[in-house]
PDB file of C-alpha atoms in Angstrom:
ATOM      1  CA  UNK A   1      12.547 -12.175 -16.212  1.00  0.00           C
ATOM      2  CA  UNK A   2      12.440  -9.196 -13.829  1.00  0.00           C
ATOM      3  CA  UNK A   3       9.731 -10.248 -11.359  1.00  0.00           C
ATOM      4  CA  UNK A   4       8.926  -6.626 -10.464  1.00  0.00           C
ATOM      5  CA  UNK A   5       7.434  -6.193 -13.933  1.00  0.00           C
ATOM      6  CA  UNK A   6       4.999  -9.071 -13.439  1.00  0.00           C
ATOM      7  CA  UNK A   7       1.508  -8.464 -12.120  1.00  0.00           C
ATOM      8  CA  UNK A   8       0.057 -10.117  -9.028  1.00  0.00           C
ATOM      9  CA  UNK A   9      -3.405 -11.595  -8.507  1.00  0.00           C
ATOM     10  CA  UNK A  10      -5.557  -9.596  -6.087  1.00  0.00           C
ATOM     11  CA  UNK A  11      -7.081 -12.192  -3.784  1.00  0.00           C
ATOM     12  CA  UNK A  12     -10.120 -13.835  -5.349  1.00  0.00           C
ATOM     13  CA  UNK A  13     -11.161 -10.719  -7.290  1.00  0.00           C
ATOM     14  CA  UNK A  14      -9.865 -11.949 -10.689  1.00  0.00           C
ATOM     15  CA  UNK A  15      -8.017  -8.629 -10.975  1.00  0.00           C
ATOM     16  CA  UNK A  16      -4.266  -8.306 -11.372  1.00  0.00           C
ATOM     17  CA  UNK A  17      -2.163  -5.388 -10.180  1.00  0.00           C
ATOM     18  CA  UNK A  18       1.224  -3.928 -10.941  1.00  0.00           C
ATOM     19  CA  UNK A  19       3.782  -4.174  -8.134  1.00  0.00           C
ATOM     20  CA  UNK A  20       3.579  -0.400  -7.553  1.00  0.00           C
ATOM     21  CA  UNK A  21       0.472   1.611  -6.660  1.00  0.00           C
ATOM     22  CA  UNK A  22      -0.045   5.392  -6.447  1.00  0.00           C
ATOM     23  CA  UNK A  23      -1.601   7.314  -3.558  1.00  0.00           C
ATOM     24  CA  UNK A  24      -3.401  10.644  -3.837  1.00  0.00           C
ATOM     25  CA  UNK A  25      -1.809  12.420  -0.850  1.00  0.00           C
ATOM     26  CA  UNK A  26       0.822  14.413  -2.708  1.00  0.00           C
ATOM     27  CA  UNK A  27       0.472  16.617  -5.734  1.00  0.00           C
ATOM     28  CA  UNK A  28       1.884  14.894  -8.800  1.00  0.00           C
ATOM     29  CA  UNK A  29       0.248  16.238 -11.969  1.00  0.00           C
ATOM     30  CA  UNK A  30      -2.387  14.186 -13.754  1.00  0.00           C
ATOM     31  CA  UNK A  31       0.004  13.755 -16.685  1.00  0.00           C
ATOM     32  CA  UNK A  32       2.530  11.958 -14.443  1.00  0.00           C
ATOM     33  CA  UNK A  33      -0.098   9.515 -13.204  1.00  0.00           C
ATOM     34  CA  UNK A  34      -1.344   8.912 -16.733  1.00  0.00           C
ATOM     35  CA  UNK A  35       2.242   8.310 -17.868  1.00  0.00           C
ATOM     36  CA  UNK A  36       2.641   5.783 -15.061  1.00  0.00           C
ATOM     37  CA  UNK A  37      -0.470   3.972 -16.288  1.00  0.00           C
ATOM     38  CA  UNK A  38       1.007   3.787 -19.784  1.00  0.00           C
ATOM     39  CA  UNK A  39       4.046   2.160 -18.163  1.00  0.00           C
ATOM     40  CA  UNK A  40       1.941  -0.476 -16.438  1.00  0.00           C
ATOM     41  CA  UNK A  41       0.694   1.027 -13.143  1.00  0.00           C
ATOM     42  CA  UNK A  42      -3.020   0.360 -12.628  1.00  0.00           C
ATOM     43  CA  UNK A  43      -3.686   0.743  -8.852  1.00  0.00           C
ATOM     44  CA  UNK A  44      -4.806   4.217  -7.723  1.00  0.00           C
ATOM     45  CA  UNK A  45      -5.546   4.955  -4.070  1.00  0.00           C
ATOM     46  CA  UNK A  46      -7.974   7.795  -3.270  1.00  0.00           C
ATOM     47  CA  UNK A  47      -6.765   8.233   0.305  1.00  0.00           C
ATOM     48  CA  UNK A  48      -7.094  10.720   3.141  1.00  0.00           C
ATOM     49  CA  UNK A  49      -5.755  13.733   1.219  1.00  0.00           C
ATOM     50  CA  UNK A  50      -7.436  13.919  -2.186  1.00  0.00           C
ATOM     51  CA  UNK A  51      -5.789  16.118  -4.790  1.00  0.00           C
ATOM     52  CA  UNK A  52      -7.611  17.548  -7.828  1.00  0.00           C
ATOM     53  CA  UNK A  53      -4.855  16.430 -10.198  1.00  0.00           C
ATOM     54  CA  UNK A  54      -5.212  12.859  -8.967  1.00  0.00           C
ATOM     55  CA  UNK A  55      -8.959  13.019  -9.566  1.00  0.00           C
ATOM     56  CA  UNK A  56      -8.318  14.387 -13.055  1.00  0.00           C
ATOM     57  CA  UNK A  57      -6.079  11.415 -13.813  1.00  0.00           C
ATOM     58  CA  UNK A  58      -8.697   8.952 -12.559  1.00  0.00           C
ATOM     59  CA  UNK A  59     -11.347  10.544 -14.766  1.00  0.00           C
ATOM     60  CA  UNK A  60      -9.129  10.690 -17.834  1.00  0.00           C
ATOM     61  CA  UNK A  61      -7.998   7.090 -17.467  1.00  0.00           C
ATOM     62  CA  UNK A  62     -11.471   5.786 -16.607  1.00  0.00           C
ATOM     63  CA  UNK A  63     -12.878   7.094 -19.898  1.00  0.00           C
ATOM     64  CA  UNK A  64     -10.776   4.624 -21.886  1.00  0.00           C
ATOM     65  CA  UNK A  65      -9.332   2.086 -19.451  1.00  0.00           C
ATOM     66  CA  UNK A  66     -11.773   1.593 -16.575  1.00  0.00           C
ATOM     67  CA  UNK A  67     -11.632  -2.216 -16.751  1.00  0.00           C
ATOM     68  CA  UNK A  68      -7.840  -2.109 -16.408  1.00  0.00           C
ATOM     69  CA  UNK A  69      -7.820   0.174 -13.361  1.00  0.00           C
ATOM     70  CA  UNK A  70      -8.080  -0.732  -9.685  1.00  0.00           C
ATOM     71  CA  UNK A  71      -9.477   2.265  -7.778  1.00  0.00           C
ATOM     72  CA  UNK A  72      -9.594   2.314  -3.970  1.00  0.00           C
ATOM     73  CA  UNK A  73     -11.481   4.642  -1.628  1.00  0.00           C
ATOM     74  CA  UNK A  74     -10.269   4.867   1.975  1.00  0.00           C
ATOM     75  CA  UNK A  75     -12.498   5.461   5.006  1.00  0.00           C
ATOM     76  CA  UNK A  76     -11.292   6.111   8.538  1.00  0.00           C
ATOM     77  CA  UNK A  77     -14.867   6.329   9.855  1.00  0.00           C
ATOM     78  CA  UNK A  78     -15.596   4.585  13.140  1.00  0.00           C
ATOM     79  CA  UNK A  79     -19.328   4.904  12.482  1.00  0.00           C
ATOM     80  CA  UNK A  80     -20.529   2.367   9.901  1.00  0.00           C
ATOM     81  CA  UNK A  81     -23.657   4.424   9.267  1.00  0.00           C
ATOM     82  CA  UNK A  82     -21.568   7.285   7.874  1.00  0.00           C
ATOM     83  CA  UNK A  83     -19.639   5.270   5.295  1.00  0.00           C
ATOM     84  CA  UNK A  84     -22.293   5.143   2.578  1.00  0.00           C
ATOM     85  CA  UNK A  85     -22.505   8.932   2.480  1.00  0.00           C
ATOM     86  CA  UNK A  86     -18.725   9.207   2.570  1.00  0.00           C
ATOM     87  CA  UNK A  87     -18.365   6.904  -0.434  1.00  0.00           C
ATOM     88  CA  UNK A  88     -21.039   8.828  -2.352  1.00  0.00           C
ATOM     89  CA  UNK A  89     -19.207  12.085  -1.670  1.00  0.00           C
ATOM     90  CA  UNK A  90     -15.885  10.551  -2.694  1.00  0.00           C
ATOM     91  CA  UNK A  91     -17.363   9.288  -5.957  1.00  0.00           C
ATOM     92  CA  UNK A  92     -18.626  12.760  -6.726  1.00  0.00           C
ATOM     93  CA  UNK A  93     -15.306  14.433  -5.905  1.00  0.00           C
ATOM     94  CA  UNK A  94     -13.313  11.807  -7.816  1.00  0.00           C
ATOM     95  CA  UNK A  95     -15.615  11.975 -10.832  1.00  0.00           C
ATOM     96  CA  UNK A  96     -15.877   8.194 -11.262  1.00  0.00           C
ATOM     97  CA  UNK A  97     -18.891   5.865 -11.164  1.00  0.00           C
ATOM     98  CA  UNK A  98     -17.579   3.219  -8.758  1.00  0.00           C
ATOM     99  CA  UNK A  99     -14.540   2.170  -6.756  1.00  0.00           C
ATOM    100  CA  UNK A 100     -13.130  -1.326  -6.869  1.00  0.00           C
ATOM    101  CA  UNK A 101     -12.119  -1.352  -3.186  1.00  0.00           C
ATOM    102  CA  UNK A 102     -13.473   0.115   0.013  1.00  0.00           C
ATOM    103  CA  UNK A 103     -10.483   0.254   2.359  1.00  0.00           C
ATOM    104  CA  UNK A 104     -11.115   0.520   6.101  1.00  0.00           C
ATOM    105  CA  UNK A 105      -8.149   2.587   7.251  1.00  0.00           C
ATOM    106  CA  UNK A 106      -6.028   2.216  10.393  1.00  0.00           C
ATOM    107  CA  UNK A 107      -7.957  -0.626  12.017  1.00  0.00           C
ATOM    108  CA  UNK A 108      -6.284  -2.121  15.057  1.00  0.00           C
ATOM    109  CA  UNK A 109      -9.011  -4.653  15.684  1.00  0.00           C
ATOM    110  CA  UNK A 110     -11.122  -6.714  13.319  1.00  0.00           C
ATOM    111  CA  UNK A 111     -14.123  -4.565  12.253  1.00  0.00           C
ATOM    112  CA  UNK A 112     -17.488  -5.855  13.389  1.00  0.00           C
ATOM    113  CA  UNK A 113     -20.239  -7.125  11.098  1.00  0.00           C
ATOM    114  CA  UNK A 114     -21.826  -3.677  10.748  1.00  0.00           C
ATOM    115  CA  UNK A 115     -18.986  -2.629   8.424  1.00  0.00           C
ATOM    116  CA  UNK A 116     -19.457  -5.702   6.263  1.00  0.00           C
ATOM    117  CA  UNK A 117     -23.189  -4.984   6.063  1.00  0.00           C
ATOM    118  CA  UNK A 118     -22.492  -1.434   4.872  1.00  0.00           C
ATOM    119  CA  UNK A 119     -20.099  -2.778   2.264  1.00  0.00           C
ATOM    120  CA  UNK A 120     -22.704  -5.281   1.063  1.00  0.00           C
ATOM    121  CA  UNK A 121     -25.232  -2.468   0.576  1.00  0.00           C
ATOM    122  CA  UNK A 122     -22.689  -0.418  -1.362  1.00  0.00           C
ATOM    123  CA  UNK A 123     -21.795  -3.417  -3.495  1.00  0.00           C
ATOM    124  CA  UNK A 124     -25.449  -4.132  -4.273  1.00  0.00           C
ATOM    125  CA  UNK A 125     -25.782  -0.515  -5.425  1.00  0.00           C
ATOM    126  CA  UNK A 126     -22.704  -0.833  -7.683  1.00  0.00           C
ATOM    127  CA  UNK A 127     -20.612   1.686  -5.722  1.00  0.00           C
ATOM    128  CA  UNK A 128     -17.779  -0.605  -4.552  1.00  0.00           C
ATOM    129  CA  UNK A 129     -16.826  -4.161  -5.425  1.00  0.00           C
ATOM    130  CA  UNK A 130     -14.431  -5.517  -2.774  1.00  0.00           C
ATOM    131  CA  UNK A 131     -13.158  -4.883   0.764  1.00  0.00           C
ATOM    132  CA  UNK A 132      -9.663  -4.149   2.087  1.00  0.00           C
ATOM    133  CA  UNK A 133      -8.117  -2.981   5.337  1.00  0.00           C
ATOM    134  CA  UNK A 134      -4.986  -1.276   6.675  1.00  0.00           C
ATOM    135  CA  UNK A 135      -3.630  -1.731  10.171  1.00  0.00           C
ATOM    136  CA  UNK A 136      -0.852  -0.800  12.572  1.00  0.00           C
ATOM    137  CA  UNK A 137      -1.679  -3.906  14.600  1.00  0.00           C
ATOM    138  CA  UNK A 138       0.625  -6.405  12.938  1.00  0.00           C
ATOM    139  CA  UNK A 139      -0.189  -9.300  15.297  1.00  0.00           C
ATOM    140  CA  UNK A 140      -3.856  -9.067  14.215  1.00  0.00           C
ATOM    141  CA  UNK A 141      -3.169  -9.615  10.530  1.00  0.00           C
ATOM    142  CA  UNK A 142      -2.422 -13.366  10.603  1.00  0.00           C
ATOM    143  CA  UNK A 143      -5.998 -13.851  11.853  1.00  0.00           C
ATOM    144  CA  UNK A 144      -7.282 -12.152   8.690  1.00  0.00           C
ATOM    145  CA  UNK A 145      -4.858 -14.078   6.486  1.00  0.00           C
ATOM    146  CA  UNK A 146      -5.950 -17.397   7.980  1.00  0.00           C
ATOM    147  CA  UNK A 147      -9.615 -16.385   7.786  1.00  0.00           C
ATOM    148  CA  UNK A 148      -9.232 -15.485   4.127  1.00  0.00           C
ATOM    149  CA  UNK A 149      -7.883 -18.931   3.345  1.00  0.00           C
ATOM    150  CA  UNK A 150     -10.916 -20.559   4.968  1.00  0.00           C
ATOM    151  CA  UNK A 151     -13.386 -18.151   3.340  1.00  0.00           C
ATOM    152  CA  UNK A 152     -14.240 -16.399   6.619  1.00  0.00           C
ATOM    153  CA  UNK A 153     -12.549 -13.020   5.993  1.00  0.00           C
ATOM    154  CA  UNK A 154     -13.894 -10.615   3.332  1.00  0.00           C
ATOM    155  CA  UNK A 155     -10.635  -8.661   2.944  1.00  0.00           C
ATOM    156  CA  UNK A 156      -8.992  -9.293  -0.429  1.00  0.00           C
ATOM    157  CA  UNK A 157      -6.214  -6.775   0.319  1.00  0.00           C
ATOM    158  CA  UNK A 158      -4.228  -6.059   3.509  1.00  0.00           C
ATOM    159  CA  UNK A 159      -2.102  -2.921   3.842  1.00  0.00           C
ATOM    160  CA  UNK A 160       0.659  -2.526   6.433  1.00  0.00           C
ATOM    161  CA  UNK A 161       3.809  -0.557   7.143  1.00  0.00           C
ATOM    162  CA  UNK A 162       7.023  -2.213   5.969  1.00  0.00           C
ATOM    163  CA  UNK A 163      10.355  -0.602   5.171  1.00  0.00           C
ATOM    164  CA  UNK A 164      14.009  -0.857   6.167  1.00  0.00           C
ATOM    165  CA  UNK A 165      13.311   0.996   9.423  1.00  0.00           C
ATOM    166  CA  UNK A 166      10.142  -0.911  10.357  1.00  0.00           C
ATOM    167  CA  UNK A 167      10.781  -4.613   9.749  1.00  0.00           C
ATOM    168  CA  UNK A 168       8.526  -6.175  12.366  1.00  0.00           C
ATOM    169  CA  UNK A 169       6.212  -7.602   9.679  1.00  0.00           C
ATOM    170  CA  UNK A 170       9.007 -10.075   8.910  1.00  0.00           C
ATOM    171  CA  UNK A 171       8.195 -11.698  12.269  1.00  0.00           C
ATOM    172  CA  UNK A 172       4.528 -10.881  12.879  1.00  0.00           C
ATOM    173  CA  UNK A 173       2.955 -11.163   9.417  1.00  0.00           C
ATOM    174  CA  UNK A 174       5.044 -12.482   6.545  1.00  0.00           C
ATOM    175  CA  UNK A 175       5.625 -16.009   7.924  1.00  0.00           C
ATOM    176  CA  UNK A 176       1.838 -16.466   7.901  1.00  0.00           C
ATOM    177  CA  UNK A 177       1.356 -15.517   4.229  1.00  0.00           C
ATOM    178  CA  UNK A 178       0.602 -18.696   2.224  1.00  0.00           C
ATOM    179  CA  UNK A 179       2.752 -19.705  -0.680  1.00  0.00           C
ATOM    180  CA  UNK A 180       1.790 -20.030  -4.319  1.00  0.00           C
ATOM    181  CA  UNK A 181      -1.344 -21.999  -5.082  1.00  0.00           C
ATOM    182  CA  UNK A 182      -3.146 -21.174  -1.832  1.00  0.00           C
ATOM    183  CA  UNK A 183      -5.737 -18.389  -1.451  1.00  0.00           C
ATOM    184  CA  UNK A 184      -4.398 -15.235   0.180  1.00  0.00           C
ATOM    185  CA  UNK A 185      -5.131 -11.513   0.266  1.00  0.00           C
ATOM    186  CA  UNK A 186      -2.879  -9.122  -1.600  1.00  0.00           C
ATOM    187  CA  UNK A 187      -0.178  -7.766   0.750  1.00  0.00           C
ATOM    188  CA  UNK A 188       0.514  -4.054   0.248  1.00  0.00           C
ATOM    189  CA  UNK A 189       3.317  -2.127   1.987  1.00  0.00           C
ATOM    190  CA  UNK A 190       3.346   1.623   2.514  1.00  0.00           C
ATOM    191  CA  UNK A 191       5.748   4.335   3.824  1.00  0.00           C
ATOM    192  CA  UNK A 192       8.642   2.700   1.967  1.00  0.00           C
ATOM    193  CA  UNK A 193      10.879   5.753   2.496  1.00  0.00           C
ATOM    194  CA  UNK A 194       9.822   6.078   6.172  1.00  0.00           C
ATOM    195  CA  UNK A 195       8.478   9.562   5.473  1.00  0.00           C
ATOM    196  CA  UNK A 196      11.714  10.405   3.603  1.00  0.00           C
ATOM    197  CA  UNK A 197      13.962   9.621   6.610  1.00  0.00           C
ATOM    198  CA  UNK A 198      15.786   7.050   4.470  1.00  0.00           C
ATOM    199  CA  UNK A 199      16.485   9.802   1.913  1.00  0.00           C
ATOM    200  CA  UNK A 200      17.751  12.379   4.460  1.00  0.00           C
ATOM    201  CA  UNK A 201      21.544  12.940   4.536  1.00  0.00           C
ATOM    202  CA  UNK A 202      21.291  14.217   8.114  1.00  0.00           C
ATOM    203  CA  UNK A 203      19.845  10.926   9.336  1.00  0.00           C
ATOM    204  CA  UNK A 204      22.479   8.624   7.831  1.00  0.00           C
ATOM    205  CA  UNK A 205      25.082   6.665   9.814  1.00  0.00           C
ATOM    206  CA  UNK A 206      28.605   8.141   9.544  1.00  0.00           C
ATOM    207  CA  UNK A 207      30.048   7.574   6.095  1.00  0.00           C
ATOM    208  CA  UNK A 208      26.792   6.408   4.454  1.00  0.00           C
ATOM    209  CA  UNK A 209      25.162   8.075   1.482  1.00  0.00           C
ATOM    210  CA  UNK A 210      21.375   8.534   1.694  1.00  0.00           C
ATOM    211  CA  UNK A 211      19.177   6.146  -0.208  1.00  0.00           C
ATOM    212  CA  UNK A 212      17.285   6.867  -3.380  1.00  0.00           C
ATOM    213  CA  UNK A 213      13.518   6.467  -3.286  1.00  0.00           C
ATOM    214  CA  UNK A 214      13.747   3.798  -5.971  1.00  0.00           C
ATOM    215  CA  UNK A 215      15.886   1.650  -3.670  1.00  0.00           C
ATOM    216  CA  UNK A 216      13.440   2.037  -0.783  1.00  0.00           C
ATOM    217  CA  UNK A 217      10.689   0.680  -3.028  1.00  0.00           C
ATOM    218  CA  UNK A 218      12.969  -2.101  -4.229  1.00  0.00           C
ATOM    219  CA  UNK A 219      13.748  -3.013  -0.634  1.00  0.00           C
ATOM    220  CA  UNK A 220      10.097  -3.466   0.319  1.00  0.00           C
ATOM    221  CA  UNK A 221       9.253  -5.264  -2.931  1.00  0.00           C
ATOM    222  CA  UNK A 222      12.196  -7.645  -2.547  1.00  0.00           C
ATOM    223  CA  UNK A 223      10.520  -9.473   0.326  1.00  0.00           C
ATOM    224  CA  UNK A 224       8.635 -12.394  -1.243  1.00  0.00           C
ATOM    225  CA  UNK A 225       5.534 -11.807   0.915  1.00  0.00           C
ATOM    226  CA  UNK A 226       5.035  -8.252  -0.403  1.00  0.00           C
ATOM    227  CA  UNK A 227       2.885  -8.047  -3.520  1.00  0.00           C
ATOM    228  CA  UNK A 228       2.737  -4.282  -4.010  1.00  0.00           C
ATOM    229  CA  UNK A 229       4.207  -1.065  -2.592  1.00  0.00           C
ATOM    230  CA  UNK A 230       2.269   2.191  -2.478  1.00  0.00           C
ATOM    231  CA  UNK A 231       4.096   5.361  -3.514  1.00  0.00           C
ATOM    232  CA  UNK A 232       3.092   9.004  -3.088  1.00  0.00           C
ATOM    233  CA  UNK A 233       4.747  11.117  -5.798  1.00  0.00           C
ATOM    234  CA  UNK A 234       4.644  14.901  -5.559  1.00  0.00           C
ATOM    235  CA  UNK A 235       6.023  15.541  -9.047  1.00  0.00           C
ATOM    236  CA  UNK A 236       6.677  13.934 -12.419  1.00  0.00           C
ATOM    237  CA  UNK A 237      10.296  13.373 -11.396  1.00  0.00           C
ATOM    238  CA  UNK A 238       9.277  11.511  -8.252  1.00  0.00           C
ATOM    239  CA  UNK A 239       6.840   9.389 -10.229  1.00  0.00           C
ATOM    240  CA  UNK A 240       9.553   8.413 -12.682  1.00  0.00           C
ATOM    241  CA  UNK A 241      11.951   7.707  -9.823  1.00  0.00           C
ATOM    242  CA  UNK A 242       9.426   5.247  -8.375  1.00  0.00           C
ATOM    243  CA  UNK A 243       8.935   3.572 -11.746  1.00  0.00           C
ATOM    244  CA  UNK A 244      12.686   2.969 -11.944  1.00  0.00           C
ATOM    245  CA  UNK A 245      12.300   0.628  -8.978  1.00  0.00           C
ATOM    246  CA  UNK A 246      10.314  -1.748 -11.155  1.00  0.00           C
ATOM    247  CA  UNK A 247      12.765  -1.548 -14.030  1.00  0.00           C
ATOM    248  CA  UNK A 248      15.806  -2.179 -11.807  1.00  0.00           C
ATOM    249  CA  UNK A 249      14.250  -5.196 -10.126  1.00  0.00           C
ATOM    250  CA  UNK A 250      15.218  -6.970  -6.899  1.00  0.00           C
ATOM    251  CA  UNK A 251      18.151  -5.835  -4.767  1.00  0.00           C
ATOM    252  CA  UNK A 252      21.465  -7.623  -4.593  1.00  0.00           C
ATOM    253  CA  UNK A 253      22.350  -9.024  -1.163  1.00  0.00           C
ATOM    254  CA  UNK A 254      24.962  -6.335  -0.488  1.00  0.00           C
ATOM    255  CA  UNK A 255      22.466  -3.592  -1.369  1.00  0.00           C
ATOM    256  CA  UNK A 256      19.898  -5.051   1.002  1.00  0.00           C
ATOM    257  CA  UNK A 257      22.479  -5.353   3.796  1.00  0.00           C
ATOM    258  CA  UNK A 258      23.454  -1.685   3.439  1.00  0.00           C
ATOM    259  CA  UNK A 259      19.844  -0.538   3.466  1.00  0.00           C
ATOM    260  CA  UNK A 260      19.137  -2.573   6.595  1.00  0.00           C
ATOM    261  CA  UNK A 261      22.145  -1.053   8.382  1.00  0.00           C
ATOM    262  CA  UNK A 262      20.799   2.402   7.591  1.00  0.00           C
ATOM    263  CA  UNK A 263      17.303   1.387   8.676  1.00  0.00           C
ATOM    264  CA  UNK A 264      18.513   0.065  12.023  1.00  0.00           C
ATOM    265  CA  UNK A 265      20.457   3.287  12.621  1.00  0.00           C
ATOM    266  CA  UNK A 266      17.367   5.434  11.954  1.00  0.00           C
ATOM    267  CA  UNK A 267      15.113   3.221  14.052  1.00  0.00           C
ATOM    268  CA  UNK A 268      17.405   3.580  17.063  1.00  0.00           C
ATOM    269  CA  UNK A 269      17.631   7.371  16.820  1.00  0.00           C
ATOM    270  CA  UNK A 270      14.303   8.546  15.397  1.00  0.00           C
ATOM    271  CA  UNK A 271      11.355   6.766  17.052  1.00  0.00           C
ATOM    272  CA  UNK A 272       8.117   6.344  15.135  1.00  0.00           C
ATOM    273  CA  UNK A 273       5.419   8.934  15.764  1.00  0.00           C
ATOM    274  CA  UNK A 274       2.806   6.168  15.536  1.00  0.00           C
ATOM    275  CA  UNK A 275       4.308   2.827  16.640  1.00  0.00           C
ATOM    276  CA  UNK A 276       2.862  -0.438  15.413  1.00  0.00           C
ATOM    277  CA  UNK A 277       1.477  -2.989  17.845  1.00  0.00           C
ATOM    278  CA  UNK A 278       4.320  -5.445  18.282  1.00  0.00           C
ATOM    279  CA  UNK A 279       7.057  -2.799  18.285  1.00  0.00           C
ATOM    280  CA  UNK A 280       7.682  -3.064  22.034  1.00  0.00           C
ATOM    281  CA  UNK A 281       8.363  -6.791  21.759  1.00  0.00           C
ATOM    282  CA  UNK A 282      10.694  -6.220  18.820  1.00  0.00           C
ATOM    283  CA  UNK A 283      12.639  -3.524  20.666  1.00  0.00           C
ATOM    284  CA  UNK A 284      13.116  -5.762  23.695  1.00  0.00           C
ATOM    285  CA  UNK A 285      14.450  -8.479  21.380  1.00  0.00           C
ATOM    286  CA  UNK A 286      16.784  -6.067  19.608  1.00  0.00           C
ATOM    287  CA  UNK A 287      14.938  -6.336  16.274  1.00  0.00           C
ATOM    288  CA  UNK A 288      14.079  -3.371  14.049  1.00  0.00           C
ATOM    289  CA  UNK A 289      10.328  -2.954  14.177  1.00  0.00           C
TER     290      UNK A 289
END
């Protein structure tokens, strides 16, 4: 069976997610997101940029399918005291009664207990159910993975950058992800197209055709440590292109090799605007970060 069509367990939450999630940053119409749900996608990420069409899709789907959805609200706040109000405002703007996940965005150190206390208050009030975190500090994440296994970390979902240009997670994170049968957080990859650089004909090595978005998603999903990839469609066509990644399934070895050659070429010529912690070590070792 095509493993990309199978759902993955989300930590200890008793929820299961499709291998592809949808972010709210771009402006796909509500109908495209609802179509994606009908084709199995159930993870919706109410991120930094929050589009009205995305909210409309969340409302429409929640009326009939709330128990099947996984809705995430992101907070970049560095002041724990502000998060409760931020979540309340996000609930009002999204038009839903609760989020499944509070995601602490872009954390390069383990958040202190004040954030967990805020989450606990929100959970007691029925506003959020679980915690998650994203980070550009790859070397920090094994601490959270290990802590989750011992019951000391509250983060059921970890989000990190991983694509054919930025492969440092293969060294810093993925070897520490437990195998089947052991408790682990869900591992979510984002920026699969490297902000469309992997789709840009002008950024290709000589003689190489640019990649399709579907193959960028397939690349990230093909690593066994990656449970889900987040996509950000701006149109119905882009949403359907992403869904094709699931239908096509894992890459063949020669496809993966070609994508990695292109990724290494881009990494050497177009440095990241926001490097991950660990990139300097990877560059000195000659490894794509």
